[in-house]
mmCIF file of C-alpha atoms in Angstrom:
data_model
loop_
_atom_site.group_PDB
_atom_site.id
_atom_site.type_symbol
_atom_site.label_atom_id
_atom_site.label_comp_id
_atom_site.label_asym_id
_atom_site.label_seq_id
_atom_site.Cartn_x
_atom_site.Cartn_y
_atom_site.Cartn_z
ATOM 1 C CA UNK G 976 77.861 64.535 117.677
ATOM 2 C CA UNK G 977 79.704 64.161 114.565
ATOM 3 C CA UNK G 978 77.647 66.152 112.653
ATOM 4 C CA UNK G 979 77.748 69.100 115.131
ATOM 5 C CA UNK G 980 81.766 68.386 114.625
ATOM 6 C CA UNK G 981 81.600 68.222 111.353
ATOM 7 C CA UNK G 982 79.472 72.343 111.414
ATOM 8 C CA UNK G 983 82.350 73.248 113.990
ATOM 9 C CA UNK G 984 85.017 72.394 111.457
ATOM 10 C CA UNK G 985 82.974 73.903 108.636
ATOM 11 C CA UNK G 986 82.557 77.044 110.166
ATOM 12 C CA UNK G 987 85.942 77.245 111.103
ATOM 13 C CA UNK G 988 87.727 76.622 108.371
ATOM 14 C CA UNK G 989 85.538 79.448 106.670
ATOM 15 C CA UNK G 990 86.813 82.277 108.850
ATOM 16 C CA UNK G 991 90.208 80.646 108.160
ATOM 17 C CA UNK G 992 89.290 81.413 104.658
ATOM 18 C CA UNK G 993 88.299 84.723 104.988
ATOM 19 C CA UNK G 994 91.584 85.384 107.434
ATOM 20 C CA UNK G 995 93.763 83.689 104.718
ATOM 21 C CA UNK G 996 91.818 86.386 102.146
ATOM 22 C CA UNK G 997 92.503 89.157 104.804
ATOM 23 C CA UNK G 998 96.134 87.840 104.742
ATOM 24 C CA UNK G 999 96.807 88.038 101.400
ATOM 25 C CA UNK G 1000 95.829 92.090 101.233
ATOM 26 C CA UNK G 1001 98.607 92.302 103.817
ATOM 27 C CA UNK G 1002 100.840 90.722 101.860
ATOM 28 C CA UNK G 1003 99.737 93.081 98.864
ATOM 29 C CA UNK G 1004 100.448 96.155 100.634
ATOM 30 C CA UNK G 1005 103.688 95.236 102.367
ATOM 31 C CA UNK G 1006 104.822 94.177 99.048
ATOM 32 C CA UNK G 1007 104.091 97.434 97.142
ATOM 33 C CA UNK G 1008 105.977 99.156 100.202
ATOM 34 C CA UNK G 1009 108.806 97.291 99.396
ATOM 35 C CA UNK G 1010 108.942 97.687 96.021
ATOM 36 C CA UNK G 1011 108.457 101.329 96.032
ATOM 37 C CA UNK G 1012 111.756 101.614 98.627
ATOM 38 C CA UNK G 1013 113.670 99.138 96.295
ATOM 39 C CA UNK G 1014 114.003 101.676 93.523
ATOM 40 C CA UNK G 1015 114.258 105.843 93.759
ATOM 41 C CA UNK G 1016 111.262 107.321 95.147
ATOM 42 C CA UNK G 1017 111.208 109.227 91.772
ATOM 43 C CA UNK G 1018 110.534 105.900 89.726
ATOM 44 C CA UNK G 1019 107.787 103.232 89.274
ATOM 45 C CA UNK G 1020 104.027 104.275 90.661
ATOM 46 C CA UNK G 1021 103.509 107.482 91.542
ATOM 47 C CA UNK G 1022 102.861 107.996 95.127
ATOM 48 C CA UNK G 1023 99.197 109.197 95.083
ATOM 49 C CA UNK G 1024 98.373 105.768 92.830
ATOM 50 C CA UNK G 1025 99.939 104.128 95.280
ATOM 51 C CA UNK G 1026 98.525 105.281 98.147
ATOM 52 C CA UNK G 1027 94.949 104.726 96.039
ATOM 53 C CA UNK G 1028 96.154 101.048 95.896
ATOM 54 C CA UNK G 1029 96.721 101.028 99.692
ATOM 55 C CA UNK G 1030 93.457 102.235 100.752
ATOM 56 C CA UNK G 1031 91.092 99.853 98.919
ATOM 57 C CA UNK G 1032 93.085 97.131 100.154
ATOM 58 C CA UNK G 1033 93.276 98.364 103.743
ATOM 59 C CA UNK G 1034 88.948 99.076 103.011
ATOM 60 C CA UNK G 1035 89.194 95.465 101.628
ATOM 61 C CA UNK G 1036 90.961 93.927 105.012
ATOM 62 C CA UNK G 1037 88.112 96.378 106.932
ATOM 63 C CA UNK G 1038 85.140 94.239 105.232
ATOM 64 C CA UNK G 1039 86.715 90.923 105.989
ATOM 65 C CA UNK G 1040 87.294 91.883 109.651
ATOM 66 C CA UNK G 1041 83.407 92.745 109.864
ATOM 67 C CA UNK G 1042 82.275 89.406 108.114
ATOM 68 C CA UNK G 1043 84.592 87.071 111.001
ATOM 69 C CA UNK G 1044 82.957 89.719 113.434
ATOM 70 C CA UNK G 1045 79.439 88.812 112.606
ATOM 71 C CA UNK G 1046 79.680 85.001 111.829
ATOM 72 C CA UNK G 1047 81.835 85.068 115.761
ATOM 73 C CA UNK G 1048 78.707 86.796 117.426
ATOM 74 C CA UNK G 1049 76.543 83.732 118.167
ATOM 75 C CA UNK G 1050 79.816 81.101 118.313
ATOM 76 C CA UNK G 1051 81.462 82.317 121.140
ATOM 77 C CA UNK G 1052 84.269 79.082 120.665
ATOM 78 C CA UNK G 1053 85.346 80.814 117.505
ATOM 79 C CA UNK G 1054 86.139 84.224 119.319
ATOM 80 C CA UNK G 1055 89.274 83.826 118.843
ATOM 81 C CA UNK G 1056 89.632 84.335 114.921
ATOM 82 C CA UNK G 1057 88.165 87.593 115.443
ATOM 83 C CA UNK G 1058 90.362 88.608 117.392
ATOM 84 C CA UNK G 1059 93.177 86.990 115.390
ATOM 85 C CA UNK G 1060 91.933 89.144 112.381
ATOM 86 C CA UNK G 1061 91.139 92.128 114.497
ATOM 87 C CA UNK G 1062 94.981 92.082 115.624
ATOM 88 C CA UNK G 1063 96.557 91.379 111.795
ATOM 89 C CA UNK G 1064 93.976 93.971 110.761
ATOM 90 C CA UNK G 1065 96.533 96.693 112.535
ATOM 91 C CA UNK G 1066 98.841 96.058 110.295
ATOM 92 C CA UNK G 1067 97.308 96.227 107.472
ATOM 93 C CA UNK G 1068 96.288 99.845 109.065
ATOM 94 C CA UNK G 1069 99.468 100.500 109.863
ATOM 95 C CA UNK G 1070 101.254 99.527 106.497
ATOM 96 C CA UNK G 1071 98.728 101.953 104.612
ATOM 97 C CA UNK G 1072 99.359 104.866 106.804
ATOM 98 C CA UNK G 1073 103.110 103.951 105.560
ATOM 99 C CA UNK G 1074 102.076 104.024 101.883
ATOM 100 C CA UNK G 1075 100.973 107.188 102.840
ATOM 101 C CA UNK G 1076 103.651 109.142 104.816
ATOM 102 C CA UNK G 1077 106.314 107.270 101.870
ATOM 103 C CA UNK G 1078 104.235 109.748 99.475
ATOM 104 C CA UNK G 1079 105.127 112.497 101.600
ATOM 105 C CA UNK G 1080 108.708 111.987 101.052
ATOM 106 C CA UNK G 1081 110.264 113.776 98.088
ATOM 107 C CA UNK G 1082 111.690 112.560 95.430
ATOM 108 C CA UNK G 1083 115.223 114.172 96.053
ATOM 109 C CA UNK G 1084 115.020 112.684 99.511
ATOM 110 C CA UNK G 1085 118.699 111.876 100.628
ATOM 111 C CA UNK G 1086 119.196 108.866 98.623
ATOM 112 C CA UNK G 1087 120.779 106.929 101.476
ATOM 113 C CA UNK G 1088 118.493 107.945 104.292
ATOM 114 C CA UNK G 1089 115.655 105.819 101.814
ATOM 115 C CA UNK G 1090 117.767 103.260 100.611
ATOM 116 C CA UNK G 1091 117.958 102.661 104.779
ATOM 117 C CA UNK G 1092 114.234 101.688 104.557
ATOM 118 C CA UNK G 1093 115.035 98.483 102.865
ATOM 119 C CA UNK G 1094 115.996 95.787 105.267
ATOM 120 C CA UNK G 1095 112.677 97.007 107.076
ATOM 121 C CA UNK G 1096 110.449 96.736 104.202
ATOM 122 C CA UNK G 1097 111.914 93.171 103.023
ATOM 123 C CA UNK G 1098 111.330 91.705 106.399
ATOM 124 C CA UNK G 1099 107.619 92.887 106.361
ATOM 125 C CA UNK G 1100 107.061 91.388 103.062
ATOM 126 C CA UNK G 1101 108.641 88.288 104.280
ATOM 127 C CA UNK G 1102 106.250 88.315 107.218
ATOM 128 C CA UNK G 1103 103.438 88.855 105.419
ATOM 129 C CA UNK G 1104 104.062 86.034 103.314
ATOM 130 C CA UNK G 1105 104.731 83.799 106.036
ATOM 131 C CA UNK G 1106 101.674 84.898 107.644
ATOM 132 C CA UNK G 1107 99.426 83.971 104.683
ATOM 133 C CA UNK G 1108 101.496 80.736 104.553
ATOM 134 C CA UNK G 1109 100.494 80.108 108.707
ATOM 135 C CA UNK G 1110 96.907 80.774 108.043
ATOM 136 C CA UNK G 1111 97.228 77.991 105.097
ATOM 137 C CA UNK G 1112 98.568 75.396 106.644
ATOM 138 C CA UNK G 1113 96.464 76.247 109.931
ATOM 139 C CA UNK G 1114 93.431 75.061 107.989
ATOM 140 C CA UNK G 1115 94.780 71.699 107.414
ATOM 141 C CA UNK G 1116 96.001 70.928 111.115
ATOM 142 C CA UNK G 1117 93.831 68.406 112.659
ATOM 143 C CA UNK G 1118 94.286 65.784 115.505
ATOM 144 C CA UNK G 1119 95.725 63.077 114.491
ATOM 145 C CA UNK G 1120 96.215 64.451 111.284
ATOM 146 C CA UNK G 1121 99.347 64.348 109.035
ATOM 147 C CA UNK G 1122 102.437 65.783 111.041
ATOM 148 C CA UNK G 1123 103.905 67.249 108.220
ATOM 149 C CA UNK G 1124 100.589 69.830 108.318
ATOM 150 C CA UNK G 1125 101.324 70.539 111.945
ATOM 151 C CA UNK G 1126 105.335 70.877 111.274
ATOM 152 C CA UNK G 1127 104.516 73.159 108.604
ATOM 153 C CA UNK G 1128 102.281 75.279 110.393
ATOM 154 C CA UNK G 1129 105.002 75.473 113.713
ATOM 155 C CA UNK G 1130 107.314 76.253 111.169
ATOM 156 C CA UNK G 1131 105.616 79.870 109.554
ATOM 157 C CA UNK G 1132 104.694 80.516 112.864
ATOM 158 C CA UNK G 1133 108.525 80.200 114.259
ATOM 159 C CA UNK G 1134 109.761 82.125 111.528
ATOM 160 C CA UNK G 1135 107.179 84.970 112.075
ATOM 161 C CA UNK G 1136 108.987 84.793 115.404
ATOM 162 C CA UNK G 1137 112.392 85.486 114.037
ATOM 163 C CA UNK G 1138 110.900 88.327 111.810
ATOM 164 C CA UNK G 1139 109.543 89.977 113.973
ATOM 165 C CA UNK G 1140 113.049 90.252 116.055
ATOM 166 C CA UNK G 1141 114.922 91.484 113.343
ATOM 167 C CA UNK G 1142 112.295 93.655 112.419
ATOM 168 C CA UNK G 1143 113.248 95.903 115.713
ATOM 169 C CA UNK G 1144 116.983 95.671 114.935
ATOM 170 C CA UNK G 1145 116.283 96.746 111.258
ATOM 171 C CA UNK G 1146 114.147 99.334 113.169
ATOM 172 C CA UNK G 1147 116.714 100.318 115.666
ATOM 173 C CA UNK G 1148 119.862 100.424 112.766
ATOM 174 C CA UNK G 1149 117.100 102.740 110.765
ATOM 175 C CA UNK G 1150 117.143 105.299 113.477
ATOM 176 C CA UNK G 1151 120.914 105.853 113.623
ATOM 177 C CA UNK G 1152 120.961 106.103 110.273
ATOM 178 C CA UNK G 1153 118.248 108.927 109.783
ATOM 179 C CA UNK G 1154 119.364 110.496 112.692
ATOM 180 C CA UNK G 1155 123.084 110.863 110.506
ATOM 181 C CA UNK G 1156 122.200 110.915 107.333
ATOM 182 C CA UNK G 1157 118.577 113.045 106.922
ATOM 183 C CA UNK G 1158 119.174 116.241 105.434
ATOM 184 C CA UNK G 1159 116.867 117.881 107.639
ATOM 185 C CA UNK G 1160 114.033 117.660 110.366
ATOM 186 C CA UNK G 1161 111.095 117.069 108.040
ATOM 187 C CA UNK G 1162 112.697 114.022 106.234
ATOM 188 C CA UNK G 1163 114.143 112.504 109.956
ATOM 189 C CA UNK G 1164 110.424 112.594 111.106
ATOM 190 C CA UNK G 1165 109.109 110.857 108.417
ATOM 191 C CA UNK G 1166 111.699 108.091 108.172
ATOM 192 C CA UNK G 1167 111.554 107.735 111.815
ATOM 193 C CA UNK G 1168 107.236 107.701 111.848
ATOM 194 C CA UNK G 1169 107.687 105.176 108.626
ATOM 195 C CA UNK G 1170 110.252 102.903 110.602
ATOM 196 C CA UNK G 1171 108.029 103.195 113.361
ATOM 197 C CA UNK G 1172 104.646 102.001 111.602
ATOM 198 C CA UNK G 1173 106.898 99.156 109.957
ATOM 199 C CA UNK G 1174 107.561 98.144 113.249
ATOM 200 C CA UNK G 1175 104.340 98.309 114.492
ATOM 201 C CA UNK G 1176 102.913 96.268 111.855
ATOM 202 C CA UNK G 1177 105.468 93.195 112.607
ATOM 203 C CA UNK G 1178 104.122 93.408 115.940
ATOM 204 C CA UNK G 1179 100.253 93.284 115.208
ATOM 205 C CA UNK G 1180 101.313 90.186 112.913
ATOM 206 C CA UNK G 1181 103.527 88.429 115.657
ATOM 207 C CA UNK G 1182 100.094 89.136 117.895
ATOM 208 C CA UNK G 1183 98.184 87.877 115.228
ATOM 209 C CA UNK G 1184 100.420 84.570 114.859
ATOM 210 C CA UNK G 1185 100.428 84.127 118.709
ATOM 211 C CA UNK G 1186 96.534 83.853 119.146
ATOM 212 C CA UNK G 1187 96.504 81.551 115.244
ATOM 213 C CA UNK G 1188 99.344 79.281 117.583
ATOM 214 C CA UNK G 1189 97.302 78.858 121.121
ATOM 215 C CA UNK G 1190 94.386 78.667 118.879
ATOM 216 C CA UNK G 1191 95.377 75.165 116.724
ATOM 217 C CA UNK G 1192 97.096 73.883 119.857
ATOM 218 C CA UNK G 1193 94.587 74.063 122.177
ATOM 219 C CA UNK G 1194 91.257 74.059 120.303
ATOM 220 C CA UNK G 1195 91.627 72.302 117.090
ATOM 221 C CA UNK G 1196 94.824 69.533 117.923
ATOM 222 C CA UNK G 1197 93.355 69.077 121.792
ATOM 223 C CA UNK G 1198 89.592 69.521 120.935
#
């Protein structure tokens, strides 16, 4: 019994590896969106490098999503990492599709209307690096283990929590502001369809982080 245990763990932790791995591509990407709205659209990496930078890691995230698919098929108790990965993997989708449409925008876009995109973009990056901290800790929660692992682990996953809400009021304050300040139809759209995806992707993670929380509460710290 304690060997079979011992396989359980093993395996486990390894597709917490390879979500950690998927995590930290996330994290890239939301990063490089933030960076890029920091500055004027006309500075730092050029938008088609960029967006070259997106898609491998967004191919990179696909890969890992297709290794927890096929070490889940035969272990139906670990189901729930793939979907945990399948759900973080739309935002990694979501935030390259935002590298893209930010290309579209150009670079005498109404300085204000893209300075707007800020807030958004900080609290994604924020997420994302609480995310890869969740998955982290998440492999060092066991029962009867430390508390300060489990504390740690409540702790990303509450603050996800909080992102996530003021992700839709940085959403929500990003519409009013387009909607006043674009100088015309094309650049409203794509602010709005960029603080839409943004959104999106702080959703996928909160999904992601819910199924990570039931997860180590009711499999790993009650199994």
């Amino acid at each position: 019994r304690a060997e079979i245990l011992n396989h359980l763990n093993t395996a486990e932790s390894r597709l917490l590896g390879i979500a950690s791995d998927h995590a930290g591509l996330i994290f890239e990407i939301a990063a490089a969106i933030r960076d890029r709205v920091i500055g004027p659209l006309g500075e730092g990496a050029k938008p088609g490098a960029l967006a070259k930078r997106a898609r491998h890691w967004e191919h990179e995230a696909d890969k890992l999503v297709v290794q927890v698919a096929v070490s889940v098929r035969r272990r139906p108790e670990l189901q729930p990492l793939h979907r945990l990965i399948e759900a973080a993997d739309d935002t990694a989708d979501e935030l390259e599709e935002v590298v893209f449409l930010l290309g579209l925008l150009e670079n005498e876009a109404n300085h204000l209307t893209v300075k707007s995109l800020q807030p958004l973009a900080n609290i994604l990056a924020k997420a994302s690096q609480e995310w890869v901290k969740a998955l982290a800790h998440a492999q060092h929660v066991q029962r009867h283990g430390p508390r300060d692992d489990a504390d740690d682990f409540l702790t990303a996953i509450d603050r996800l929590s909080l992102l996530e809400h003021d992700a839709d009021d940085a959403e929500r304050a990003l519409s009013l502001i387009a909607l006043k300040e674009s100088v015309d139809f094309r650049e409203l759209h794509l602010i709005s369809k960029i603080g839409q995806g943004l959104g999106a992707a702080s959703d996928s993670l909160k999904h992601a982080s819910i199924i990570l929380r039931d997860h180590v509460l009711a499999d790993v710290l009650a199994g």
